PDB file of C-alpha atoms in Angstrom:
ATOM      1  CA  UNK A   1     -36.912   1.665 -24.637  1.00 50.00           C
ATOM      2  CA  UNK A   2     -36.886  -2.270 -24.914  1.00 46.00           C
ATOM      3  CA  UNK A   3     -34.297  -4.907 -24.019  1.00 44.00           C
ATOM      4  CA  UNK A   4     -34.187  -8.299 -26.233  1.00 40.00           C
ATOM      5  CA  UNK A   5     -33.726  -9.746 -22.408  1.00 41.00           C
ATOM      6  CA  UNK A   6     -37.690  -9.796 -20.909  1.00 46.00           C
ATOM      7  CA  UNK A   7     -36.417 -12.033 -17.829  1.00 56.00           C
ATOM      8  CA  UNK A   8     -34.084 -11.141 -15.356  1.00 61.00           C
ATOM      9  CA  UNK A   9     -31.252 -13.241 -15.740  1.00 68.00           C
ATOM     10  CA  UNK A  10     -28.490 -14.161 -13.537  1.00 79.00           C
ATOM     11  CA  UNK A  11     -27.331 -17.686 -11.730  1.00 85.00           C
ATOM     12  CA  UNK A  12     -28.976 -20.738 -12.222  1.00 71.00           C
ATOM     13  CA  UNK A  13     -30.826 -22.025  -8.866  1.00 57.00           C
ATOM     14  CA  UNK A  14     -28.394 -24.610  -7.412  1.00 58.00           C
ATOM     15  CA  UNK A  15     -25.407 -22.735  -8.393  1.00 56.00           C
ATOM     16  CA  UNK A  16     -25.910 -19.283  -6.757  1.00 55.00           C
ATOM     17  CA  UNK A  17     -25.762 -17.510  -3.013  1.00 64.00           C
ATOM     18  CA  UNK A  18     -29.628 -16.935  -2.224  1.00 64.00           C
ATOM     19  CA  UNK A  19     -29.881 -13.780  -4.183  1.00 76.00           C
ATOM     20  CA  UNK A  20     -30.935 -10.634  -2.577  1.00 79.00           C
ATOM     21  CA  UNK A  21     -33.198  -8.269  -3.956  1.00 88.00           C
ATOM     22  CA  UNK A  22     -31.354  -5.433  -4.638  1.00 94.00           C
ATOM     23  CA  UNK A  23     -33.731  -2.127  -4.516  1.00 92.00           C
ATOM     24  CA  UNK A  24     -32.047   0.710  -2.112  1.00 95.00           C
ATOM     25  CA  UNK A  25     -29.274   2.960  -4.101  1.00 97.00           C
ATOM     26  CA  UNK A  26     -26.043   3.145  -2.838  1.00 97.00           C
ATOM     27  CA  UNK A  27     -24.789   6.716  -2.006  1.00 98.00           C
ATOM     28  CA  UNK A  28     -20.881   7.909  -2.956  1.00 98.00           C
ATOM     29  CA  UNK A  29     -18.921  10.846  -2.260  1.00 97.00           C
ATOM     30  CA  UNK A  30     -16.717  11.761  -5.039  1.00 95.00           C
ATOM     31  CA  UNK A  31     -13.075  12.776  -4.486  1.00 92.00           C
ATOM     32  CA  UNK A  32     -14.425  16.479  -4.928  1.00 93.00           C
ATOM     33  CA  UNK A  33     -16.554  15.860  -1.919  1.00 95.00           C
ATOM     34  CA  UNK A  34     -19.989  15.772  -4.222  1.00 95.00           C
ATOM     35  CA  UNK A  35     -22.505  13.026  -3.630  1.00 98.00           C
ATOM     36  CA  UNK A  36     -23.633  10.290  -6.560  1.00 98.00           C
ATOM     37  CA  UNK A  37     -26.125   8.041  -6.431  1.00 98.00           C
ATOM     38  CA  UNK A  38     -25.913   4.417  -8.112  1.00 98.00           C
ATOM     39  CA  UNK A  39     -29.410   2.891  -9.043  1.00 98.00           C
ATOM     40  CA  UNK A  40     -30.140  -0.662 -10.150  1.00 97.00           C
ATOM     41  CA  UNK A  41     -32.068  -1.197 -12.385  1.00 96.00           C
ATOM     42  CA  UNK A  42     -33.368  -5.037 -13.557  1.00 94.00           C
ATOM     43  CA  UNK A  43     -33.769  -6.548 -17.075  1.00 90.00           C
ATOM     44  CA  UNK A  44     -36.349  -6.854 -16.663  1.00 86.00           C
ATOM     45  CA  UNK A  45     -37.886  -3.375 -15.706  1.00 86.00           C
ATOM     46  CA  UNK A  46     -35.836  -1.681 -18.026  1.00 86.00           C
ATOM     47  CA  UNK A  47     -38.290   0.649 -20.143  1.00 87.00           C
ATOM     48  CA  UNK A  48     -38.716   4.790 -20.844  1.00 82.00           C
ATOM     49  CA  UNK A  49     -40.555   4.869 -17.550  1.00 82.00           C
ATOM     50  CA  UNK A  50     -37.362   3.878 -15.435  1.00 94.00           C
ATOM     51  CA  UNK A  51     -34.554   5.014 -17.416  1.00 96.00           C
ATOM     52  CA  UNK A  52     -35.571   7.930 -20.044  1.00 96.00           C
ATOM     53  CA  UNK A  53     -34.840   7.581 -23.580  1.00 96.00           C
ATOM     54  CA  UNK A  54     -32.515  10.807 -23.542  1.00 96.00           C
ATOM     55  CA  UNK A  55     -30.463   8.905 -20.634  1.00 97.00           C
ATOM     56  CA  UNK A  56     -30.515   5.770 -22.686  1.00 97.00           C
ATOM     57  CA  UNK A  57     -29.382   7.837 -25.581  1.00 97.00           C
ATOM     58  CA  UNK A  58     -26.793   9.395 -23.840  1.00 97.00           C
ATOM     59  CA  UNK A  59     -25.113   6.276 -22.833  1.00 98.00           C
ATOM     60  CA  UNK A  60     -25.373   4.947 -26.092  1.00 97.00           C
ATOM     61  CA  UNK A  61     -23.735   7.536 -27.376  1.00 98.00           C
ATOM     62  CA  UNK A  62     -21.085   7.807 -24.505  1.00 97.00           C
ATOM     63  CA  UNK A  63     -20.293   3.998 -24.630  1.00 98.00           C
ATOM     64  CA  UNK A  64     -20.128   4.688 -28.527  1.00 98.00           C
ATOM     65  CA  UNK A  65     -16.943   7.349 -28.291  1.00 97.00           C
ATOM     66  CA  UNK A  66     -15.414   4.495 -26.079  1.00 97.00           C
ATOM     67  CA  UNK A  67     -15.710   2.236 -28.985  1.00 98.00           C
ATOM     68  CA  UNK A  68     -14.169   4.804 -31.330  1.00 98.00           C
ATOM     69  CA  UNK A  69     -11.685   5.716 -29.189  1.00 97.00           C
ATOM     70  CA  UNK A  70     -10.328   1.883 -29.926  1.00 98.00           C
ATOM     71  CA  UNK A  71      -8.486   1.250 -26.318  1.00 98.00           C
ATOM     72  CA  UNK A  72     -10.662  -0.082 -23.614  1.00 97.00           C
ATOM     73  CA  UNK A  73     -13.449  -1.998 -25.358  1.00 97.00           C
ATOM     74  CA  UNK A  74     -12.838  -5.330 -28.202  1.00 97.00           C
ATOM     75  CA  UNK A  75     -15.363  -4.207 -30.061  1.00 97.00           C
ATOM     76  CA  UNK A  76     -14.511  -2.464 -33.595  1.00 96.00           C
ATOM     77  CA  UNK A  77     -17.602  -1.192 -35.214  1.00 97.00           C
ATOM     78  CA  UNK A  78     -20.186   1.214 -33.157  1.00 98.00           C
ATOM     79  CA  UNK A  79     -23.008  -0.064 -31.907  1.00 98.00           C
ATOM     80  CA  UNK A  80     -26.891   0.720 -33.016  1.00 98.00           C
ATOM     81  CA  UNK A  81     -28.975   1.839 -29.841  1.00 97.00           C
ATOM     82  CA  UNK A  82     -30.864  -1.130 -29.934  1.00 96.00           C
ATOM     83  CA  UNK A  83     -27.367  -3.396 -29.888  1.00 97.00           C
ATOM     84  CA  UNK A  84     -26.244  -1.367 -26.748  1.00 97.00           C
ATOM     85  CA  UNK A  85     -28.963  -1.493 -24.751  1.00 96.00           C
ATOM     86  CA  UNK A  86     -29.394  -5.226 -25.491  1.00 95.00           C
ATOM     87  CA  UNK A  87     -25.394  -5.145 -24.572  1.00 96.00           C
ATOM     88  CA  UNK A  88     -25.195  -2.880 -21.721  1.00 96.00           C
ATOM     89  CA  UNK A  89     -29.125  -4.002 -19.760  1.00 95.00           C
ATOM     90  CA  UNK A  90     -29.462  -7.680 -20.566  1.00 94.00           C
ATOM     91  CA  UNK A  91     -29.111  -8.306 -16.560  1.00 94.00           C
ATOM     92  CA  UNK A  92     -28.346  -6.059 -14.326  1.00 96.00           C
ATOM     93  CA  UNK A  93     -27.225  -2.613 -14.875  1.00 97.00           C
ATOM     94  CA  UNK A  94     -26.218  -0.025 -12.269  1.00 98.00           C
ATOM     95  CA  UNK A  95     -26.424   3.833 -13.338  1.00 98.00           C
ATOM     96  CA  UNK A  96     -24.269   6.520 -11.239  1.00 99.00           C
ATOM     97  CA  UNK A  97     -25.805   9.680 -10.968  1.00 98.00           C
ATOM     98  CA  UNK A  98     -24.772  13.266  -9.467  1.00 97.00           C
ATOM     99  CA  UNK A  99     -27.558  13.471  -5.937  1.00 97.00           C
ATOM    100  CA  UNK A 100     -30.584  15.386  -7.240  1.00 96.00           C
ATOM    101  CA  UNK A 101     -30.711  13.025 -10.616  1.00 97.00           C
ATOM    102  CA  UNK A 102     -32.968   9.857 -11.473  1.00 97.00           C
ATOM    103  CA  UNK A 103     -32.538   7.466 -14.556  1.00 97.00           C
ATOM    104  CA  UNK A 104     -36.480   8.408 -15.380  1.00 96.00           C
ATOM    105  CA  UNK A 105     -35.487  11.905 -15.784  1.00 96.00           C
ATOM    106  CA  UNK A 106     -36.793  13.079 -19.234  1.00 93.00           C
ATOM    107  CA  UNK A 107     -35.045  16.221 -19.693  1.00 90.00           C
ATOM    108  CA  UNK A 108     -31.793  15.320 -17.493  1.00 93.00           C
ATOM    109  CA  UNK A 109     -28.447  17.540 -18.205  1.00 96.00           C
ATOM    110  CA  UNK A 110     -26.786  14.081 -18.628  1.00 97.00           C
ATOM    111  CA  UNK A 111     -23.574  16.013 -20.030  1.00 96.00           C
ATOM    112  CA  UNK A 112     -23.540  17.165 -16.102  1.00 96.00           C
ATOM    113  CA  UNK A 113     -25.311  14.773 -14.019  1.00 97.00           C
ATOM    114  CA  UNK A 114     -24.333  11.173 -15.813  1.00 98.00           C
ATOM    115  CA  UNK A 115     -21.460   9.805 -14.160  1.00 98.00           C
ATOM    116  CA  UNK A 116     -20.677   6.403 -14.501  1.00 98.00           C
ATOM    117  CA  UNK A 117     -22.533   3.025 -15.479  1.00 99.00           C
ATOM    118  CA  UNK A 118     -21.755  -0.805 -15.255  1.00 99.00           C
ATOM    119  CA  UNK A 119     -23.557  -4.168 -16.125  1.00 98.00           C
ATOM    120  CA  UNK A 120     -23.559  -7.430 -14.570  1.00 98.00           C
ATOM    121  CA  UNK A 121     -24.099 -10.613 -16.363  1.00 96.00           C
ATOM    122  CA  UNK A 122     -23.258 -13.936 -15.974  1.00 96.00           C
ATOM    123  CA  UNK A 123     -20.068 -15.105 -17.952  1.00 97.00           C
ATOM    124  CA  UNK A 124     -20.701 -18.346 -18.799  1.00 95.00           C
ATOM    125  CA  UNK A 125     -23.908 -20.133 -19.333  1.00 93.00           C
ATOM    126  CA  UNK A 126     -26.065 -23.055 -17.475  1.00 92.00           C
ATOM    127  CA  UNK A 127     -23.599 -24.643 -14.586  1.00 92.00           C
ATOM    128  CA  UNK A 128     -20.951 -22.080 -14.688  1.00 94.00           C
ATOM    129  CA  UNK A 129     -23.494 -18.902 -14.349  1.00 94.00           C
ATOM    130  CA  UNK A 130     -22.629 -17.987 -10.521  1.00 95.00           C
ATOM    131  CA  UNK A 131     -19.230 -16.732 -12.289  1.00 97.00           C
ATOM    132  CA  UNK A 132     -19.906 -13.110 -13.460  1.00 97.00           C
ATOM    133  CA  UNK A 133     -18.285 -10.732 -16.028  1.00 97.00           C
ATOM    134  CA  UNK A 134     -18.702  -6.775 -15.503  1.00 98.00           C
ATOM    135  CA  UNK A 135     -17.755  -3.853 -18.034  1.00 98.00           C
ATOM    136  CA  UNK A 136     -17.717  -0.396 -16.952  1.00 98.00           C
ATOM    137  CA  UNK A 137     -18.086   2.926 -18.404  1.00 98.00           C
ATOM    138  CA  UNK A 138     -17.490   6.490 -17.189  1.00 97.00           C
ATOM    139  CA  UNK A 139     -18.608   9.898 -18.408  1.00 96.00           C
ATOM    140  CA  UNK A 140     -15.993  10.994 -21.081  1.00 91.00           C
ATOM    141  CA  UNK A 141     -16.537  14.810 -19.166  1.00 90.00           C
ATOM    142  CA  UNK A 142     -15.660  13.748 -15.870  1.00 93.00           C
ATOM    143  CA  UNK A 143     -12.430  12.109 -15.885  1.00 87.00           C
ATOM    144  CA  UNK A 144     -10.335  12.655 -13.121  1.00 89.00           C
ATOM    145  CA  UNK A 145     -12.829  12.279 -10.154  1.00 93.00           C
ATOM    146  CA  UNK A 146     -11.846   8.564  -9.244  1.00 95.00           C
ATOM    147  CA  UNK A 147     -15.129   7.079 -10.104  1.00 98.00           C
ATOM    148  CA  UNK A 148     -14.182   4.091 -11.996  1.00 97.00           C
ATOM    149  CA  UNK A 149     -12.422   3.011  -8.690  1.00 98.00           C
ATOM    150  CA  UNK A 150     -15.933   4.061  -6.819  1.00 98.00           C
ATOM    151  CA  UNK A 151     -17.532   1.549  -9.456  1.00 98.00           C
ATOM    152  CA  UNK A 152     -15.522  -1.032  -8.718  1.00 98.00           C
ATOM    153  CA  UNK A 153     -16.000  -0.886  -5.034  1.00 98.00           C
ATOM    154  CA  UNK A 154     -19.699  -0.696  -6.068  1.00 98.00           C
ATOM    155  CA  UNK A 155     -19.512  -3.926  -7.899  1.00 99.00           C
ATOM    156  CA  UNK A 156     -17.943  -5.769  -5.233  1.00 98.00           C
ATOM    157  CA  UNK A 157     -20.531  -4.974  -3.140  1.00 97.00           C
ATOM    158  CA  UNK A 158     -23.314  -6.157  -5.543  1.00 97.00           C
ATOM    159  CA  UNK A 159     -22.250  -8.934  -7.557  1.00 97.00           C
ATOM    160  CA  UNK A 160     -22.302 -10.955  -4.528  1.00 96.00           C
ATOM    161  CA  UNK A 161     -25.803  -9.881  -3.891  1.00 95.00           C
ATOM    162  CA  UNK A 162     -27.052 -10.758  -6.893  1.00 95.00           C
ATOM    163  CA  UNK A 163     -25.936 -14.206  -6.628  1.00 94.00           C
ATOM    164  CA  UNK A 164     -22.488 -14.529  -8.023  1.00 96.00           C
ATOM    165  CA  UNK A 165     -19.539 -16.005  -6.094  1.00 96.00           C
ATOM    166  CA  UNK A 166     -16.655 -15.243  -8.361  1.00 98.00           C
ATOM    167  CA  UNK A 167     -15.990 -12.848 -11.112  1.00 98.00           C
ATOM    168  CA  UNK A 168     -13.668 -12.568 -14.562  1.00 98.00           C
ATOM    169  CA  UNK A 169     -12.675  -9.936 -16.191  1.00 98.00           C
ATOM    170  CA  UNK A 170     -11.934 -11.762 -19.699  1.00 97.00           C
ATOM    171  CA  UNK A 171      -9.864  -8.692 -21.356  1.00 97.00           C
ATOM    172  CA  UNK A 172      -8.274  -6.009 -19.445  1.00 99.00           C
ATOM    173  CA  UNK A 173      -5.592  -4.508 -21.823  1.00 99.00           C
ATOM    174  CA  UNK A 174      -2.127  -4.208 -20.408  1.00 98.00           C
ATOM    175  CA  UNK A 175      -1.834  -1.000 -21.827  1.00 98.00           C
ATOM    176  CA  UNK A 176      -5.289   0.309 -19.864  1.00 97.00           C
ATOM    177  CA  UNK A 177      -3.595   0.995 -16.755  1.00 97.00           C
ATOM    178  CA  UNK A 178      -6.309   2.952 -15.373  1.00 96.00           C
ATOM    179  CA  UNK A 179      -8.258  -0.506 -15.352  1.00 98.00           C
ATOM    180  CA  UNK A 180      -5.793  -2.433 -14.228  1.00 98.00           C
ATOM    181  CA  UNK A 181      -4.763  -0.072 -10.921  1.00 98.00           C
ATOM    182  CA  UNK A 182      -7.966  -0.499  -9.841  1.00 98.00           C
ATOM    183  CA  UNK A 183      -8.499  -4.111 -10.150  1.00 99.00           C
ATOM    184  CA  UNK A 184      -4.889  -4.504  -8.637  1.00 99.00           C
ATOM    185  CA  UNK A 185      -6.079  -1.957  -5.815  1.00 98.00           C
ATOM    186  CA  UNK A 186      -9.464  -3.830  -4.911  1.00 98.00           C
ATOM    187  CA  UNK A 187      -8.006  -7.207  -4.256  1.00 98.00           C
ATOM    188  CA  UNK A 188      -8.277  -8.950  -7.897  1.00 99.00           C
ATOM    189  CA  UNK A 189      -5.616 -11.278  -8.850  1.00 99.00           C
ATOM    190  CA  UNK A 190      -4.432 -11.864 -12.634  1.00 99.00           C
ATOM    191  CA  UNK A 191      -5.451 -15.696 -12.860  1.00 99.00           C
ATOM    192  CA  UNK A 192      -4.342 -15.591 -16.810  1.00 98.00           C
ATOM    193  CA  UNK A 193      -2.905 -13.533 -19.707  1.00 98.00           C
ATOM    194  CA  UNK A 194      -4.351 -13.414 -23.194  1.00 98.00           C
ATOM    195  CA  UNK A 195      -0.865 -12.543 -25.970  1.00 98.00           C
ATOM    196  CA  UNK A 196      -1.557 -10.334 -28.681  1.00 98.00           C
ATOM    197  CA  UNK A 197      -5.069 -10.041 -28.115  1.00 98.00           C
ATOM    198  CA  UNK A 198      -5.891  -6.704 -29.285  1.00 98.00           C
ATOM    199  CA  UNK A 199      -5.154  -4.557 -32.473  1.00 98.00           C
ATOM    200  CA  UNK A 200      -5.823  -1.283 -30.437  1.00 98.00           C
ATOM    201  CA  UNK A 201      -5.798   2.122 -31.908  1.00 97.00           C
ATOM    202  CA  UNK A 202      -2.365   4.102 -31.486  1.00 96.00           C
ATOM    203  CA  UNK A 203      -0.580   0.777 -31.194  1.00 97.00           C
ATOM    204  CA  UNK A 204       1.856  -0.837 -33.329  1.00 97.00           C
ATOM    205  CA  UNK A 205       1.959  -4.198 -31.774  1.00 98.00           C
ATOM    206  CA  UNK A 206      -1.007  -6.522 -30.458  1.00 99.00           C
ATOM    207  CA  UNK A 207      -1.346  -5.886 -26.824  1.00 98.00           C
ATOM    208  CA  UNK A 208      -1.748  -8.465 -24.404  1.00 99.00           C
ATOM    209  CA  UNK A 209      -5.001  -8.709 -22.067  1.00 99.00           C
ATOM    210  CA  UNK A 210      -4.647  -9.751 -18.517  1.00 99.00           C
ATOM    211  CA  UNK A 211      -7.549 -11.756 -17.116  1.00 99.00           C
ATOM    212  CA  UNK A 212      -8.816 -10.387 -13.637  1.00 99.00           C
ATOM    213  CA  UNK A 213     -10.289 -12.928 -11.171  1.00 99.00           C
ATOM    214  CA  UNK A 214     -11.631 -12.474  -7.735  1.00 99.00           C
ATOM    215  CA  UNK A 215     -13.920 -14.709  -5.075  1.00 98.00           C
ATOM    216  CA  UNK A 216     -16.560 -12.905  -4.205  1.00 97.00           C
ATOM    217  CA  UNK A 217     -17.462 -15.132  -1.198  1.00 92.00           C
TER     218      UNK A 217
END
């Protein structure tokens, strides 16, 4: 498993917090009362030997049925593996994980034990790189157990670690009003709104995005 991304990359120097080293997991208890773990993992230690190619595989896969499922997600054709994982681990990437799991795993029940995942990148280039963007993705099988809210929370606790001290969410769809509760519910404010900006599936009308901003200092 390779990333096009060889370098960690994140904020410039000069335009950044002092960024923190991130290495200890964060442990979550689920709304059933079960325990996840979130690792981070670097670009730039991304291979099979910290996250296994039948993880990696899965989440291809799982962030592939998001695509089709045309709702959450701009992009219209599915990805190849290679154009995911150059997607989804060309920073910093954060892998949930029932307690008793680890993104080396080779023969991981991922259908089971994969719970959620999220990037963080920069959103802009060069002098505007302390401002980061984030996408998220849960496990199609385990809806209902809150953890794209748990995510979130997650996020806002290492974005700011990493170096960032604001973040944009360029494209939440009005109509995803899973995503938008929880950005509402953590504190984000809608600093724009995008009309018509996507032809989603089960739609007869362009939907309007809503652009999520928060200060993460």
């Amino acid at each position: 498993m390779t990333v096009a991304e060889k370098q960690w990359t994140g904020p410039l120097s000069g335009h950044k917090k002092a960024h923190t080293k991130i290495t200890e997991v964060q442990t979550i208890e689920l709304k059933d009362g079960s325990i996840g773990i979130l690792h981070p993992i670097y670009s730039n230690e991304v291979s099979s030997l910290t996250v296994s190619d039948s993880l990696s595989t899965y989440l291809y896969e799982q962030f592939n049925l998001e695509v089709e499922r045309g709702l959450t997600y701009p992009h219209l054709e599915l990805l190849t593996k290679k154009e995911f994982l150059d997607y989804f681990f060309a920073s910093f990437t954060a892998i949930f994980l029932k307690e008793g799991s680890h993104p080396s795993d080779v023969k991981g029940d991922w259908k089971k034990d994969f719970l959620g995942v999220y990037y963080i990148k920069p959103n802009y280039i060069g002098r505007c790189s302390h401002i980061c963007n984030a996408g998220f993705l849960v496990n199609s099988k385990k809806r209902g157990l809150k953890i794209g809210s748990k995510l979130g929370e997650s996020y806002l606790k290492w974005a700011p670690k990493l170096g960032y001290t604001y973040s944009v969410f360029n494209l939440v769809f009005e109509s995803n009003q899973a995503s938008v509760r929880i950005w509402d519910s953590l504190g984000f404010e809608r600093i724009g709104r995008v009309p018509k900006a996507g032809s989603l599936k089960g739609h007869d009308e362009l939907v309007d995005a809503i652009v999520f901003g928060k200060d993460l200092v």
